[in-house]
Tab-separated table of C-alpha atoms in Angstrom:
chain	number	residue	atom	x	y	z
A	1324	SER	CA	17.559	-3.298	-20.562
A	1325	TYR	CA	14.403	-1.968	-18.921
A	1326	GLY	CA	12.949	-0.975	-22.291
A	1327	LYS	CA	13.760	-4.398	-23.695
A	1328	MET	CA	12.030	-6.045	-20.768
A	1329	TRP	CA	8.804	-4.203	-21.581
A	1330	GLY	CA	9.072	-4.594	-25.347
A	1331	MET	CA	9.159	-0.864	-26.030
A	1332	PRO	CA	9.281	0.292	-29.670
A	1333	GLY	CA	12.538	-0.538	-31.369
A	1334	THR	CA	13.608	-3.113	-28.808
A	1335	ALA	CA	13.332	-6.859	-28.456
A	1336	VAL	CA	10.354	-8.392	-26.637
A	1337	ARG	CA	11.403	-10.766	-23.887
A	1338	SER	CA	9.603	-12.878	-21.321
A	1339	ILE	CA	9.555	-11.313	-17.859
A	1340	ARG	CA	10.827	-13.455	-14.991
A	1341	PRO	CA	12.696	-10.992	-12.741
A	1342	TYR	CA	11.743	-12.323	-9.296
A	1343	GLN	CA	12.653	-15.611	-7.704
A	1344	SER	CA	10.430	-15.194	-4.627
A	1345	SER	CA	7.689	-13.087	-3.115
A	1346	GLU	CA	10.240	-11.795	-0.584
A	1347	GLN	CA	11.496	-9.399	-3.264
A	1348	TYR	CA	7.907	-8.265	-3.809
A	1349	LEU	CA	7.536	-7.692	-0.069
A	1350	TYR	CA	10.773	-5.691	-0.110
A	1351	ALA	CA	9.335	-3.291	-2.719
A	1352	MET	CA	6.265	-2.635	-0.569
A	1353	LYS	CA	8.352	-2.062	2.562
A	1354	GLU	CA	10.541	0.338	0.609
A	1355	ASP	CA	7.505	2.382	-0.423
A	1356	LEU	CA	6.058	2.423	3.100
A	1357	ALA	CA	9.405	3.454	4.601
A	1358	GLU	CA	9.698	6.398	2.202
A	1359	TRP	CA	6.117	7.422	3.007
A	1360	LEU	CA	6.621	7.302	6.798
A	1361	LYS	CA	9.898	9.200	6.497
A	1362	GLU	CA	8.165	12.032	4.634
A	1363	LEU	CA	5.052	11.979	6.819
A	1364	TYR	CA	6.797	12.121	10.204
A	1365	ASP	CA	10.412	13.035	9.373
A	1366	LEU	CA	11.481	9.614	10.661
A	1367	ASP	CA	14.922	8.083	10.322
A	1368	ILE	CA	13.646	4.967	8.577
A	1369	GLU	CA	14.770	2.985	5.544
A	1370	VAL	CA	13.685	-0.316	4.088
A	1371	GLY	CA	16.549	-2.011	5.940
A	1372	THR	CA	15.433	-0.631	9.323
A	1373	PHE	CA	11.688	-0.783	8.630
A	1374	VAL	CA	10.755	-3.349	11.290
A	1375	GLU	CA	13.399	-2.142	13.721
A	1376	VAL	CA	11.920	1.374	13.803
A	1377	LEU	CA	8.311	0.169	14.107
A	1378	GLU	CA	8.612	-2.870	16.389
A	1379	THR	CA	8.126	-0.945	19.658
A	1380	GLY	CA	4.700	0.211	18.464
A	1381	ALA	CA	5.414	3.824	19.410
A	1382	VAL	CA	5.375	5.090	15.812
A	1383	LEU	CA	2.336	2.950	15.018
A	1384	CYS	CA	0.320	4.341	17.927
A	1385	SER	CA	1.391	7.886	17.108
A	1386	HIS	CA	0.281	7.291	13.527
A	1387	ALA	CA	-3.084	5.958	14.733
A	1388	ASN	CA	-3.585	9.090	16.824
A	1389	ASN	CA	-2.630	11.284	13.860
A	1390	VAL	CA	-5.083	9.452	11.596
A	1391	THR	CA	-7.813	9.974	14.202
A	1392	HIS	CA	-6.927	13.678	14.408
A	1393	VAL	CA	-7.061	14.085	10.626
A	1394	ALA	CA	-10.401	12.258	10.565
A	1395	GLY	CA	-11.787	14.680	13.145
A	1396	GLU	CA	-10.650	17.682	11.126
A	1397	PHE	CA	-12.188	16.168	8.006
A	1398	ALA	CA	-15.505	15.560	9.782
A	1399	SER	CA	-15.603	19.196	10.885
A	1400	ALA	CA	-14.715	20.557	7.450
A	1401	TYR	CA	-16.865	18.182	5.354
A	1402	PRO	CA	-19.718	16.919	7.563
A	1403	SER	CA	-21.956	15.898	4.668
A	1404	ILE	CA	-19.245	13.662	3.184
A	1405	ALA	CA	-18.074	12.383	6.569
A	1406	ARG	CA	-21.539	10.978	7.296
A	1407	HIS	CA	-20.993	8.444	4.526
A	1408	LEU	CA	-17.555	7.339	5.708
A	1409	ARG	CA	-16.398	5.124	8.539
A	1410	LEU	CA	-14.182	7.542	10.488
A	1411	PRO	CA	-12.119	6.774	13.595
A	1412	THR	CA	-13.213	8.753	16.650
A	1413	THR	CA	-10.885	7.423	19.360
A	1414	GLY	CA	-7.107	7.230	19.467
A	1415	VAL	CA	-4.845	4.893	21.436
A	1416	THR	CA	-2.711	5.112	24.561
A	1417	CYS	CA	0.991	4.909	23.788
A	1418	ASN	CA	4.250	4.371	25.659
A	1419	LEU	CA	6.737	6.346	23.577
A	1420	ALA	CA	9.690	5.062	25.624
A	1421	ALA	CA	8.942	1.354	25.075
A	1422	GLN	CA	11.989	-0.774	24.258
A	1423	PRO	CA	12.038	-3.565	21.650
A	1424	GLY	CA	10.726	-6.940	22.822
A	1425	THR	CA	9.339	-5.641	26.126
A	1426	PHE	CA	5.839	-5.853	27.567
A	1427	GLN	CA	5.438	-2.132	26.881
A	1428	ALA	CA	6.228	-2.710	23.194
A	1429	ARG	CA	3.730	-5.561	23.025
A	1430	ASP	CA	1.139	-3.370	24.713
A	1431	ASN	CA	1.690	-0.599	22.164
A	1432	VAL	CA	1.387	-2.989	19.241
A	1433	SER	CA	-1.688	-4.648	20.751
A	1434	ASN	CA	-3.342	-1.252	21.193
A	1435	PHE	CA	-2.605	-0.408	17.568
A	1436	ILE	CA	-4.055	-3.721	16.383
A	1437	GLN	CA	-7.258	-3.232	18.360
A	1438	TRP	CA	-7.574	0.308	17.006
A	1439	CYS	CA	-7.199	-0.941	13.428
A	1440	ARG	CA	-9.961	-3.475	13.976
A	1441	LYS	CA	-12.379	-1.285	15.934
A	1442	GLU	CA	-11.829	2.223	14.584
A	1443	MET	CA	-10.741	1.464	11.013
A	1444	ASP	CA	-12.711	-1.761	10.490
A	1445	ILE	CA	-9.758	-3.592	8.926
A	1446	LYS	CA	-10.677	-7.229	8.401
A	1447	ASP	CA	-8.728	-10.157	9.823
A	1448	VAL	CA	-7.371	-11.243	6.437
A	1449	LEU	CA	-5.353	-7.997	6.385
A	1450	MET	CA	-4.455	-7.929	10.075
A	1451	PHE	CA	-1.400	-9.149	11.963
A	1452	GLU	CA	-0.763	-10.381	15.506
A	1453	THR	CA	1.418	-8.733	18.136
A	1454	GLU	CA	4.128	-11.399	17.910
A	1455	ASP	CA	4.202	-11.066	14.132
A	1456	LEU	CA	5.887	-7.698	14.601
A	1457	VAL	CA	7.537	-7.871	18.035
A	1458	LEU	CA	9.185	-11.226	17.289
A	1459	ARG	CA	9.275	-10.630	13.507
A	1460	LYS	CA	7.230	-13.733	12.765
A	1461	ASN	CA	5.133	-12.421	9.883
A	1462	GLU	CA	6.212	-9.219	8.149
A	1463	LYS	CA	3.840	-9.900	5.259
A	1464	ASN	CA	0.632	-9.380	7.248
A	1465	PHE	CA	2.110	-6.379	9.015
A	1466	VAL	CA	2.896	-4.712	5.690
A	1467	LEU	CA	-0.539	-5.559	4.279
A	1468	CYS	CA	-2.189	-4.014	7.340
A	1469	LEU	CA	-0.223	-0.766	7.021
A	1470	LEU	CA	-1.142	-0.489	3.348
A	1471	GLU	CA	-4.834	-1.117	4.020
A	1472	LEU	CA	-4.791	1.467	6.813
A	1473	ALA	CA	-3.183	3.986	4.441
A	1474	ARG	CA	-5.772	3.155	1.790
A	1475	ARG	CA	-8.666	3.814	4.180
A	1476	ALA	CA	-7.136	6.945	5.693
A	1477	ALA	CA	-6.627	8.399	2.216
A	1478	ARG	CA	-10.425	8.569	1.919
A	1479	PHE	CA	-10.464	11.435	4.395
A	1480	GLY	CA	-7.391	13.318	3.296
A	1481	MET	CA	-4.331	11.553	4.727
A	1482	ARG	CA	-1.302	11.548	2.458
A	1483	ALA	CA	-0.950	8.055	1.034
A	1484	PRO	CA	2.015	5.903	-0.046
A	1485	THR	CA	2.860	5.815	-3.738
A	1486	LEU	CA	1.224	2.418	-4.208
A	1487	VAL	CA	-2.115	3.656	-2.869
A	1488	GLN	CA	-1.911	6.838	-4.946
A	1489	MET	CA	-1.389	4.762	-8.069
A	1490	GLU	CA	-4.422	2.623	-7.212
A	1491	GLU	CA	-6.608	5.709	-7.155
A	1492	GLU	CA	-5.176	7.178	-10.340
A	1493	ILE	CA	-5.474	3.956	-12.334
A	1494	GLU	CA	-9.035	3.398	-11.111
A	1495	GLU	CA	-9.980	6.940	-12.107
A	1496	GLU	CA	-8.354	6.540	-15.516
A	1497	LEU	CA	-10.292	3.317	-16.043
A	1498	ARG	CA	-13.540	5.061	-15.133
A	1499	GLN	CA	-12.797	7.794	-17.646
A	1500	GLU	CA	-12.005	5.220	-20.318
A	1501	LEU	CA	-15.355	3.497	-19.690
A	1502	ASP	CA	-17.215	6.805	-19.200
A	1503	LEU	CA	-18.347	5.811	-15.712
A	1504	PRO	CA	-19.303	8.259	-12.936
A	1505	PRO	CA	-16.955	8.664	-9.941
A	1506	ALA	CA	-17.424	5.996	-7.275
A	1507	ASP	CA	-17.562	8.529	-4.418
A	1508	PRO	CA	-17.882	12.285	-3.975
A	1509	PRO	CA	-14.553	13.994	-4.755
A	1510	LEU	CA	-12.525	14.389	-1.568
A	1511	PRO	CA	-9.803	16.915	-0.806
A	1512	ARG	CA	-6.346	15.452	-1.343
A	1513	PRO	CA	-2.931	16.641	-0.173
A	1514	PRO	CA	-0.610	17.681	-3.012
A	1515	ARG	CA	1.208	14.814	-4.650
A	1516	LYS	CA	4.845	15.023	-5.626
A	1517	PRO	CA	6.114	13.708	-8.966
A	1518	ARG	CA	7.235	10.141	-8.473
A	1519	ASP	CA	8.874	7.140	-10.055
A	1520	LEU	CA	6.402	4.502	-11.244
A	1521	HIS	CA	8.959	1.717	-10.907
A	1522	ASN	CA	7.132	-0.018	-8.024
A	1523	LEU	CA	3.968	-0.748	-10.020
A	1524	ASP	CA	6.060	-2.100	-12.867
A	1525	GLN	CA	7.949	-4.290	-10.405
A	1526	MET	CA	4.687	-5.766	-9.146
A	1527	VAL	CA	3.421	-6.460	-12.655
A	1528	GLN	CA	6.734	-8.139	-13.432
A	1529	HIS	CA	6.404	-10.290	-10.332
A	1530	LEU	CA	2.905	-11.456	-11.228
A	1531	VAL	CA	3.988	-12.367	-14.743
A	1532	SER	CA	7.057	-14.144	-13.390
A	1533	ARG	CA	4.798	-16.587	-11.513
A	1534	CYS	CA	3.591	-18.063	-14.798
A	1535	THR	CA	4.818	-21.642	-15.356
A	1536	CYS	CA	3.417	-22.126	-18.871
A	1537	PRO	CA	5.864	-23.722	-21.351
A	1538	VAL	CA	5.207	-20.901	-23.823
A	1539	GLN	CA	4.998	-17.447	-22.264
A	1540	PHE	CA	3.548	-14.349	-23.875
A	1541	PRO	CA	5.320	-10.997	-23.550
A	1542	MET	CA	3.788	-8.325	-21.339
A	1543	ILE	CA	4.014	-4.993	-23.151
A	1544	LYS	CA	3.662	-1.756	-21.203
A	1545	ILE	CA	1.549	0.784	-23.110
A	1546	SER	CA	1.326	3.557	-20.501
A	1547	GLU	CA	0.888	3.986	-16.749
A	1548	GLY	CA	-1.279	1.110	-15.548
A	1549	LYS	CA	-1.962	-0.172	-19.092
A	1550	TYR	CA	-0.496	-3.349	-20.530
A	1551	ARG	CA	-0.981	-5.622	-23.521
A	1552	VAL	CA	-0.289	-9.363	-23.467
A	1553	GLY	CA	1.096	-11.106	-26.525
A	1554	ASP	CA	-0.436	-10.226	-29.895
A	1555	SER	CA	-3.827	-9.251	-28.471
A	1556	ASP	CA	-5.137	-5.722	-29.052
A	1557	THR	CA	-7.014	-5.819	-25.743
A	1558	LEU	CA	-5.609	-3.476	-23.093
A	1559	ILE	CA	-5.319	-4.695	-19.518
A	1560	PHE	CA	-5.688	-2.105	-16.765
A	1561	VAL	CA	-3.559	-2.905	-13.710
A	1562	ARG	CA	-4.158	-1.582	-10.217
A	1563	VAL	CA	-2.861	-2.545	-6.792
A	1564	SER	CA	-5.624	-4.163	-4.763
A	1565	LEU	CA	-4.971	-6.460	-1.790
A	1566	PHE	CA	-1.559	-7.745	-2.925
A	1567	HIS	CA	-2.909	-11.272	-3.390
A	1568	PRO	CA	0.462	-12.828	-4.362
A	1569	LEU	CA	1.438	-12.613	-0.689
A	1570	LEU	CA	-1.825	-13.844	0.806
């Protein structure tokens, strides 16, 4: 059925309307972030416990301090490159014993938010408020903030979630297709494990599913990050940017 959905050779071409709401799209991003945090810190976290594990702010503050540590190591190892990057230089204070919903949890989350703004220069459109996480008011902005933080930290060597890795790979493939020079000096990257590309396909499906036109054109997957719409011979390169469908 998956091949039929994408109109692969020898199968029927069908319109793609798999999602009924952006909540399913949000779920896919949380799933990817949970897997990433589990591997990065050996956490007991799944998509179903994503907010529960992070709501005290202890993991977030520990992650901020780790990002700052990695940035410092990068600056020492690659000073000429580091001069052109905005690197965090200060970590955050953290109460590792904070309980959910308490002042200590709010303080942790607030410290993390201020660090994201000051040390990582994450803009307000991708930020969240303390109550968004502690009282679970706005998971969307919280998820967007974590992804943007991962995107920025990947510039100086932090292992990134699958979605961010795919962004980089698709952008590089596009540059090669157009014979463009690299955007930045090549940076050292941690080894990447083989992975399922299902998440990117899910996001493309979601975007197409938002179409309300009476006559819909099929979206045909050509290869990783490449799609063709309808009968056109023009290839469309897809990359994850700021997840606009949720903004």
